[in-house]
Coordinates of C-alpha atoms and ligand atoms in Angstrom, one line a residue:
X1 CA 32.7 101.3 108.5
X2 CA 31.7 104.9 109.6
X3 CA 31.6 107.9 107.3
X4 CA 31.3 111.2 109.0
X5 CA 29.4 113.8 107.0
X6 CA 30.4 117.3 107.6
X7 CA 26.9 118.7 107.4
X8 CA 27.8 122.1 108.9
X9 CA 30.6 122.8 106.5
X10 CA 29.9 124.9 103.5
X11 CA 30.1 123.0 100.2
X12 CA 30.0 123.8 96.5
X13 CA 26.7 123.9 94.7
X14 CA 26.1 120.8 92.7
X15 CA 24.8 122.4 89.5
X16 CA 21.6 120.9 88.2
X17 CA 23.1 121.0 84.8
X18 CA 25.3 118.0 85.7
X19 CA 22.1 116.0 85.1
X20 CA 21.9 117.2 81.4
X21 CA 21.2 115.1 78.4
X22 CA 22.4 114.9 74.9
X23 CA 20.3 114.0 71.8
X24 CA 21.8 113.9 68.3
X25 CA 20.4 113.2 64.9
X26 CA 21.7 109.7 65.2
X27 CA 19.9 106.4 64.6
X28 CA 16.6 106.3 66.4
X29 CA 17.6 108.9 68.9
X30 CA 15.4 111.7 67.7
X31 CA 13.3 110.1 65.0
X32 CA 11.2 107.3 66.4
X33 CA 12.7 107.8 69.9
X34 CA 11.4 111.3 70.5
X35 CA 9.7 112.6 67.4
X36 CA 7.2 110.5 65.6
X37 CA 5.4 113.3 63.7
X38 CA 1.9 114.6 64.2
X39 CA 0.2 111.9 62.1
X40 CA 1.7 109.0 63.9
X41 CA -0.5 106.4 65.6
X42 CA 1.9 106.6 68.6
X43 CA 0.3 109.0 71.0
X44 CA 2.0 112.3 70.6
X45 CA 1.6 116.1 71.2
X46 CA 2.8 118.1 68.2
X47 CA 4.8 115.0 67.1
X48 CA 6.6 114.4 70.4
X49 CA 5.8 111.0 71.8
X50 CA 3.9 111.3 75.0
X51 CA 5.4 108.3 76.8
X52 CA 8.9 109.6 76.3
X53 CA 8.0 113.2 77.2
X54 CA 6.3 112.1 80.4
X55 CA 9.3 109.9 81.4
X56 CA 11.8 112.8 80.8
X57 CA 9.5 115.3 82.6
X58 CA 9.6 113.0 85.6
X59 CA 13.4 113.2 85.9
X60 CA 13.4 116.9 85.4
X61 CA 16.0 117.1 82.6
X62 CA 17.6 120.5 83.1
X63 CA 19.3 120.9 79.7
X64 CA 19.3 119.1 76.4
X65 CA 22.3 119.4 74.0
X66 CA 21.4 119.2 70.3
X67 CA 21.8 118.6 67.3
X68 CA 25.1 116.8 67.7
X69 CA 27.9 115.6 68.1
X70 CA 29.4 114.9 64.8
X71 CA 26.0 115.7 63.1
X72 CA 26.3 119.3 64.3
X73 CA 29.3 119.8 62.0
X74 CA 27.3 118.9 58.9
X75 CA 24.1 120.6 59.9
X76 CA 22.6 123.7 58.2
X77 CA 19.9 125.0 60.5
X78 CA 18.1 126.5 57.6
X79 CA 17.3 123.0 56.3
X80 CA 15.2 122.4 59.4
X81 CA 12.8 125.4 59.3
X82 CA 9.7 126.3 57.2
X83 CA 7.0 124.0 55.8
X84 CA 7.9 120.4 56.4
X85 CA 7.1 119.2 52.9
X86 CA 9.6 121.8 51.6
X87 CA 12.5 120.9 53.9
X88 CA 15.6 119.5 52.3
X89 CA 16.2 115.8 52.5
X90 CA 19.9 115.3 53.2
X91 CA 22.1 112.4 53.9
X92 CA 23.3 111.9 57.5
X93 CA 26.9 111.1 56.5
X94 CA 28.1 110.4 60.0
X95 CA 25.5 108.0 61.1
X96 CA 24.7 105.3 58.5
X97 CA 24.2 107.5 55.4
X98 CA 20.5 107.5 56.0
X99 CA 18.1 110.1 54.8
X100 CA 17.5 113.0 57.2
X101 CA 14.3 114.7 56.2
X102 CA 14.8 117.6 58.6
X103 CA 11.3 117.3 60.0
X104 CA 12.8 117.8 63.4
X105 CA 14.4 121.3 63.3
X106 CA 14.8 124.4 65.5
X107 CA 11.0 124.9 66.1
X108 CA 10.6 121.2 67.0
X109 CA 13.6 121.3 69.3
X110 CA 12.1 124.2 71.3
X111 CA 8.7 122.5 71.3
X112 CA 10.3 119.4 72.9
X113 CA 12.1 121.6 75.5
X114 CA 8.8 123.2 76.3
X115 CA 7.1 119.9 76.8
X116 CA 9.9 118.4 79.0
X117 CA 10.8 121.6 80.8
X118 CA 14.5 121.6 79.8
X119 CA 16.8 124.5 78.7
X120 CA 18.5 124.5 75.3
X121 CA 22.1 123.9 74.6
X122 CA 22.8 124.3 70.9
X123 CA 26.0 123.1 69.2
X124 CA 26.7 125.2 66.2
X125 CA 28.4 124.0 63.0
X126 CA 32.0 125.1 63.1
X127 CA 33.3 122.2 61.1
X128 CA 31.6 122.8 57.7
X129 CA 29.5 125.8 58.4
X130 CA 30.3 129.5 58.6
X131 CA 30.3 132.3 61.1
X132 CA 27.4 133.9 59.2
X133 CA 25.3 130.7 59.5
X134 CA 26.0 130.6 63.3
X135 CA 25.2 134.3 63.8
X136 CA 22.0 134.1 61.8
X137 CA 20.9 131.0 63.8
X138 CA 21.4 132.8 67.0
X139 CA 19.5 135.8 65.6
X140 CA 16.7 133.6 64.4
X141 CA 16.3 132.1 67.9
X142 CA 16.9 135.0 70.2
X143 CA 16.2 138.4 68.4
X144 CA 13.2 140.0 69.9
X145 CA 12.8 143.0 67.6
X146 CA 12.7 143.4 63.8
X147 CA 15.5 141.8 61.8
X148 CA 15.7 139.5 58.8
X149 CA 16.0 136.4 60.9
X150 CA 13.5 137.4 63.5
X151 CA 11.1 138.2 60.6
X152 CA 11.7 134.8 59.1
X153 CA 11.0 133.1 62.5
X154 CA 7.7 135.0 62.7
X155 CA 6.9 133.9 59.2
X156 CA 7.4 130.3 60.3
X157 CA 4.9 130.8 63.1
X158 CA 6.9 131.9 66.2
X159 CA 6.4 135.4 67.4
X160 CA 8.5 135.7 70.5
X161 CA 12.2 134.8 70.6
X162 CA 13.2 131.7 72.6
X163 CA 15.7 131.9 75.4
X164 CA 19.1 130.5 74.6
X165 CA 21.9 130.5 77.1
X166 CA 24.2 127.7 76.2
X167 CA 26.1 127.7 72.9
X168 CA 28.7 125.1 71.9
X169 CA 31.3 126.3 69.4
X170 CA 33.1 123.3 68.0
X171 CA 32.5 119.6 68.6
X172 CA 35.5 117.3 68.8
X173 CA 37.5 119.8 66.7
X174 CA 40.5 117.6 67.4
X175 CA 38.8 114.7 65.5
X176 CA 35.6 114.4 63.4
X177 CA 34.9 118.1 63.9
X178 CA 37.8 119.2 61.7
X179 CA 41.0 117.4 62.7
X180 CA 42.3 120.8 64.0
X181 CA 45.4 121.5 66.1
X182 CA 44.7 123.2 69.4
X183 CA 46.4 126.4 68.3
X184 CA 44.3 126.6 65.1
X185 CA 41.1 125.7 66.9
X186 CA 41.7 128.3 69.6
X187 CA 42.2 131.1 67.1
X188 CA 39.1 130.0 65.1
X189 CA 37.1 129.8 68.3
X190 CA 38.1 133.3 69.2
X191 CA 36.9 134.5 65.8
X192 CA 33.6 132.6 66.0
X193 CA 32.8 133.7 69.5
X194 CA 33.3 137.4 68.5
X195 CA 30.3 137.2 66.2
X196 CA 27.8 135.6 68.5
X197 CA 25.1 138.2 68.7
X198 CA 23.8 139.1 72.1
X199 CA 20.2 140.2 72.2
X200 CA 19.2 138.9 75.6
X201 CA 20.2 140.4 78.9
X202 CA 21.8 137.3 80.3
X203 CA 25.1 136.8 78.5
X204 CA 25.5 133.8 76.3
X205 CA 27.4 131.0 78.0
X206 CA 29.9 129.9 75.4
X207 CA 31.3 126.4 75.5
X208 CA 34.6 125.8 73.6
X209 CA 35.7 122.4 72.4
X210 CA 37.8 120.8 75.1
X211 CA 39.9 117.7 75.2
X212 CA 39.3 114.1 74.5
X213 CA 39.9 112.0 77.6
X214 CA 43.4 112.6 78.9
X215 CA 44.6 115.0 76.2
X216 CA 46.1 117.5 78.6
X217 CA 48.0 119.4 76.0
X218 CA 44.7 120.3 74.3
X219 CA 43.4 121.8 77.5
X220 CA 46.6 123.7 78.1
X221 CA 46.7 125.3 74.7
X222 CA 43.0 126.2 74.5
X223 CA 43.0 127.7 77.9
X224 CA 46.2 129.6 77.1
X225 CA 44.9 131.0 73.8
X226 CA 41.1 131.1 74.1
X227 CA 40.6 130.9 77.9
X228 CA 39.5 134.6 78.4
X229 CA 36.8 134.1 75.7
X230 CA 35.1 131.0 76.9
X231 CA 32.8 130.1 79.8
X232 CA 32.9 126.4 79.6
X233 CA 35.4 123.9 78.2
X234 CA 33.9 120.6 77.1
X235 CA 35.5 117.3 77.8
X236 CA 34.4 114.1 76.2
X237 CA 34.9 110.8 78.0
X238 CA 33.3 107.5 77.1
X239 CA 33.4 104.3 79.0
X240 CA 34.7 101.6 76.7
X241 CA 34.9 98.4 78.7
X242 CA 37.6 96.8 76.6
X243 CA 40.0 99.7 76.6
X244 CA 40.8 102.8 74.6
X245 CA 41.2 101.2 71.2
X246 CA 38.2 102.6 69.2
X247 CA 38.8 100.3 66.3
X248 CA 38.4 96.9 68.1
X249 CA 35.2 95.4 69.5
X250 CA 33.6 97.5 72.2
X251 CA 32.1 94.2 73.6
X252 CA 28.5 93.4 74.3
X253 CA 26.1 95.4 76.4
X254 CA 24.8 92.1 77.8
X255 CA 26.2 88.6 78.4
X256 CA 29.6 89.9 79.4
X257 CA 32.2 88.3 81.7
X258 CA 33.1 89.3 85.2
X259 CA 36.3 90.6 83.9
X260 CA 34.5 93.0 81.7
X261 CA 32.4 94.1 84.6
X262 CA 35.5 95.1 86.5
X263 CA 37.2 96.7 83.4
X264 CA 34.1 98.8 82.8
X265 CA 34.1 100.0 86.4
X266 CA 37.9 100.8 86.3
X267 CA 37.6 102.6 83.1
X268 CA 34.7 104.7 84.3
X269 CA 36.4 105.6 87.6
X270 CA 39.3 107.0 85.6
X271 CA 37.2 110.1 84.9
X272 CA 38.0 111.3 88.4
X273 CA 41.7 111.6 87.7
X274 CA 41.0 113.1 84.3
X275 CA 38.8 115.8 85.7
X276 CA 41.3 116.5 88.4
X277 CA 44.2 116.9 86.0
X278 CA 42.2 119.1 83.5
X279 CA 41.0 121.2 86.4
X280 CA 44.6 121.7 87.6
X281 CA 45.5 123.0 84.1
X282 CA 42.5 125.3 84.1
X283 CA 43.5 126.5 87.6
X284 CA 46.8 127.7 86.1
X285 CA 45.0 130.1 83.7
X286 CA 41.9 130.7 85.7
X287 CA 42.9 130.7 89.4
X288 CA 39.6 132.3 90.4
X289 CA 37.8 129.3 88.9
X290 CA 35.5 131.5 86.9
X291 CA 35.5 129.1 83.9
X292 CA 33.9 125.7 84.0
X293 CA 34.6 122.3 82.8
X294 CA 31.6 120.8 80.9
X295 CA 31.4 117.1 80.1
X296 CA 29.0 117.3 77.3
X297 CA 29.4 113.7 76.2
X298 CA 29.9 110.8 78.6
X299 CA 28.6 107.3 79.2
X300 CA 29.1 103.7 78.1
X301 CA 29.8 102.7 74.5
X302 CA 29.4 99.0 73.6
X303 CA 28.9 97.1 70.3
X304 CA 25.5 97.6 68.8
X305 CA 22.7 95.1 69.5
X306 CA 22.9 92.2 67.0
X307 CA 20.9 92.8 63.8
X308 CA 20.8 96.6 64.2
X309 CA 22.4 99.2 62.0
X310 CA 26.1 99.7 63.2
X311 CA 25.7 103.4 62.5
X312 CA 22.8 103.7 64.9
X313 CA 24.7 103.0 68.2
X314 CA 21.7 101.2 69.7
X315 CA 22.7 99.3 72.8
X316 CA 21.0 97.6 75.8
X317 CA 21.4 99.0 79.3
X318 CA 21.9 96.8 82.3
X319 CA 22.5 97.1 86.1
X320 CA 26.2 97.6 85.1
X321 CA 25.2 100.9 83.4
X322 CA 23.4 101.9 86.5
X323 CA 26.7 101.4 88.4
X324 CA 28.5 103.5 85.8
X325 CA 25.9 106.3 86.0
X326 CA 26.0 106.4 89.8
X327 CA 29.8 106.3 90.0
X328 CA 30.1 109.1 87.5
X329 CA 27.5 111.3 89.2
X330 CA 29.2 110.7 92.6
X331 CA 32.5 111.8 91.0
X332 CA 30.9 114.8 89.3
X333 CA 29.5 116.1 92.6
X334 CA 33.0 116.0 94.1
X335 CA 34.2 118.3 91.4
X336 CA 31.2 120.6 91.7
X337 CA 33.3 123.7 92.0
X338 CA 34.8 123.5 88.5
X339 CA 32.2 121.2 86.8
X340 CA 29.1 123.0 85.8
X341 CA 27.4 120.8 83.2
X342 CA 27.4 117.2 82.0
X343 CA 25.3 115.7 79.2
X344 CA 25.0 111.9 79.1
X345 CA 25.0 110.4 75.6
X346 CA 22.3 109.9 74.5
X347 CA 18.8 110.3 75.8
X348 CA 16.8 107.7 73.8
X349 CA 17.9 104.6 71.8
X350 CA 21.5 105.7 71.5
X351 CA 24.5 104.6 73.7
X352 CA 23.8 104.9 77.4
X353 CA 20.2 105.9 77.0
X354 CA 17.5 106.7 79.6
X355 CA 14.8 105.1 77.5
X356 CA 14.5 102.5 74.7
X357 CA 11.6 102.4 72.3
X358 CA 10.3 99.8 69.9
X359 CA 7.3 101.0 67.9
X360 CA 4.8 102.2 70.4
X361 CA 6.5 100.5 73.3
X362 CA 9.0 102.3 75.7
X363 CA 11.1 101.0 78.5
X364 CA 13.0 102.8 81.2
X365 CA 16.6 101.6 81.6
X366 CA 18.5 101.1 84.9
X367 CA 20.4 104.4 84.0
X368 CA 17.0 106.2 84.0
X369 CA 16.3 105.0 87.5
X370 CA 19.6 106.3 88.8
X371 CA 18.9 109.8 87.3
X372 CA 15.5 109.5 89.0
X373 CA 16.8 108.5 92.4
X374 CA 19.5 111.3 92.3
X375 CA 17.2 114.2 91.7
X376 CA 17.5 115.7 95.2
X377 CA 21.2 116.4 94.5
X378 CA 20.4 118.9 91.7
X379 CA 21.3 122.4 92.8
X380 CA 22.0 121.1 96.4
X381 CA 25.1 121.8 98.4
X382 CA 27.8 119.2 98.4
X383 CA 28.5 117.6 101.8
X384 CA 32.0 116.4 102.3
X385 CA 32.6 113.3 104.3
X386 CA 35.6 111.4 105.8
X387 CA 36.1 107.9 107.1
X388 CA 37.3 104.8 105.4
X389 CA 35.0 103.3 102.8
X390 CA 35.1 99.7 101.8
X391 CA 36.5 98.9 98.4
X392 CA 34.0 98.9 95.5
X393 CA 31.6 101.3 97.2
X394 CA 31.2 104.9 96.4
X395 CA 28.8 107.5 97.9
X396 CA 27.8 111.1 97.6
X397 CA 25.9 113.4 100.0
X398 CA 24.2 116.8 99.6
X399 CA 21.9 119.1 101.5
X400 CA 19.1 121.3 100.4
X401 CA 16.1 122.9 102.1
X402 CA 16.9 121.2 105.4
X403 CA 17.1 117.8 103.8
X404 CA 20.2 115.6 103.6
X405 CA 20.4 113.1 100.7
X406 CA 22.9 110.3 100.7
X407 CA 23.4 108.1 97.6
X408 CA 25.5 105.0 97.6
X409 CA 26.6 102.5 94.9
X410 CA 27.9 99.1 95.8
X411 CA 29.4 97.6 92.7
X412 CA 30.6 94.3 94.3
X413 CA 29.3 91.3 92.5
X414 CA 28.8 89.2 95.7
X415 CA 29.2 91.2 98.9
X416 CA 26.7 93.5 100.5
X417 CA 28.2 96.2 102.7
X418 CA 27.1 97.6 106.0
X419 CA 27.8 101.3 106.3
X420 CA 27.3 103.8 109.0
X421 CA 26.8 107.5 108.2
X422 CA 27.0 110.0 111.0
X423 CA 25.8 113.5 110.6
X424 CA 26.2 115.3 113.9
X425 CA 22.8 114.2 115.2
X426 CA 21.0 116.7 113.0
X427 CA 18.7 114.5 110.9
X428 CA 16.4 112.1 112.6
X429 CA 13.6 111.3 110.1
X430 CA 14.0 109.2 107.0
X431 CA 11.9 110.8 104.3
X432 CA 12.5 108.2 101.6
X433 CA 14.7 105.2 101.0
X434 CA 15.1 104.0 97.4
X435 CA 16.8 101.0 96.0
X436 CA 17.8 99.8 92.6
X437 CA 19.3 96.3 92.5
X438 CA 19.5 93.2 90.4
X439 CA 20.4 89.5 90.7
X440 CA 22.4 89.1 87.5
X441 CA 25.2 91.4 86.5
X442 CA 23.6 92.0 83.1
X443 CA 20.0 92.2 84.3
X444 CA 18.1 94.6 82.1
X445 CA 14.6 95.5 81.0
X446 CA 13.2 94.3 77.7
X447 CA 10.0 95.0 75.8
X448 CA 8.7 91.6 77.0
X449 CA 9.8 92.2 80.5
X450 CA 9.9 95.9 81.1
X451 CA 10.0 95.9 84.9
X452 CA 12.7 93.4 85.6
X453 CA 14.7 96.2 87.0
X454 CA 12.8 99.0 88.7
X455 CA 13.1 101.4 91.7
X456 CA 12.1 99.8 95.0
X457 CA 12.2 100.7 98.6
X458 CA 15.1 99.6 100.9
X459 CA 14.2 98.4 104.3
X460 CA 17.5 97.3 105.7
X461 CA 18.5 100.4 107.5
X462 CA 18.0 101.9 110.9
X463 CA 18.7 105.2 112.8
X464 CA 20.9 104.3 115.7
X465 CA 22.0 106.9 118.2
X466 CA 21.6 109.6 115.6
X467 CA 23.5 107.7 112.9
X468 CA 22.2 105.9 109.8
X469 CA 23.2 102.2 109.6
X470 CA 22.5 100.7 106.3
X471 CA 23.1 97.4 104.5
X472 CA 23.7 98.1 100.8
X473 CA 23.2 95.0 98.6
X474 CA 25.7 94.0 96.0
X475 CA 25.1 95.5 92.5
X476 CA 22.8 98.2 93.9
X477 CA 22.3 101.9 94.1
X478 CA 20.6 103.4 97.2
X479 CA 19.4 106.9 97.9
X480 CA 18.2 107.9 101.4
X481 CA 16.7 111.3 102.1
X482 CA 16.5 112.5 105.7
X483 CA 15.3 115.5 107.6
Ligands
AHR1 O1 27.7 110.4 70.8 C1 28.2 109.9 69.6 C2 29.3 110.6 69.0 O2 30.5 110.5 69.8 C3 29.2 112.1 68.8 O3 28.5 112.4 67.7 C4 30.6 112.6 68.8 O4 30.8 113.9 69.2 C5 31.4 111.6 69.6 O5 32.5 111.1 69.0

């Protein structure tokens, strides 16, 4: 099968923010997973575990959404500043009713971002907080001159303001964020966004709460009422293998049937149609496509690992998750014109994580490796292709700095696929050829066997008459870069 890549045609820019992450105060996502405190035996710098920071640095996380999720709508940022021994100990009512000691707050968040090189994306508390709380938080973070909040920040040890561009106003307002109707939320959003102070030259990028999955009415109403006042509209879409019933079992992350493999794939692919339809509604109100869709929560959601706290959402991550990650990223690239940011849920130890930790041990998941292999696509130009693809294979291509990168995912359980990519004889040197594959459909890394699945090199390819001919194994992700 031949795919012709239109390498000379202008394509949309694939925003690097599509490779964003999301970390919430949930389970062992932040505490243990990222932040262990300065006095921990686990090697750390200012409390941030070094193994996790290094792994995240390597995949160049562009942006990290924090502090929630649902947690954001109970969070008072003032609880997380000042001397740690004086910080309030609260109950995390959304996630297991455990004690939240607020030792990871605003200063720690920006320290983490500094260490991994990511930009901030703060979700403010619209559910149970106030406009004043939100405005003062932004003042605390971004005010360069003298002001009550800037002075307080300095008292807490930070002279210069931080840079903050992305601000989320309302998380799942249609559900756990306040059970609002779209009309009510939209008016409230208009009011909140009016009081976001602007101290930096670059205007704040305001993200409004968008729809859950295929709730097109939500998108329509919010765009109609609040469209002129937002920059991004956030969609949440999780891949639940067993279907959309949130109350029944979400099935196991490992040891699943072939049927569940295919249902997971089908469910994840549905995001393509969902993005298309929400985008079409946005086009109605924003024909110039100046506003963006932002998918600030996505990924797989299974039952928790046996014996772990049900409120902690800790799940294993197999080659099936790698398929899901690659399929989603391929779809996101296709929608690069409208889609500006996406944040996979959640970076460490929660849902479709990049990394899992156990005490001082850390493993990289198959999903991590996909994010690693796809890095060339960040801020690259989308390359359109045509030609018939075999079923159960998806690909994406982009170009940047004279390089063409092609990524392919073959989610067949048995069949490998031979594919030919033609690119107008313009690329004749293979710079790198990476492969992630597994024998079993639930193959995964464990703390005893941390390298069961890892990035490898693919050798089964050749350049023939200016084309790339490649044999893509079943259950694999491949990325080839050419010059
Ligand atoms: O990511 C876990 C939770 O899923 C988030 O807190 C919430 O926004 C969503 O329902």
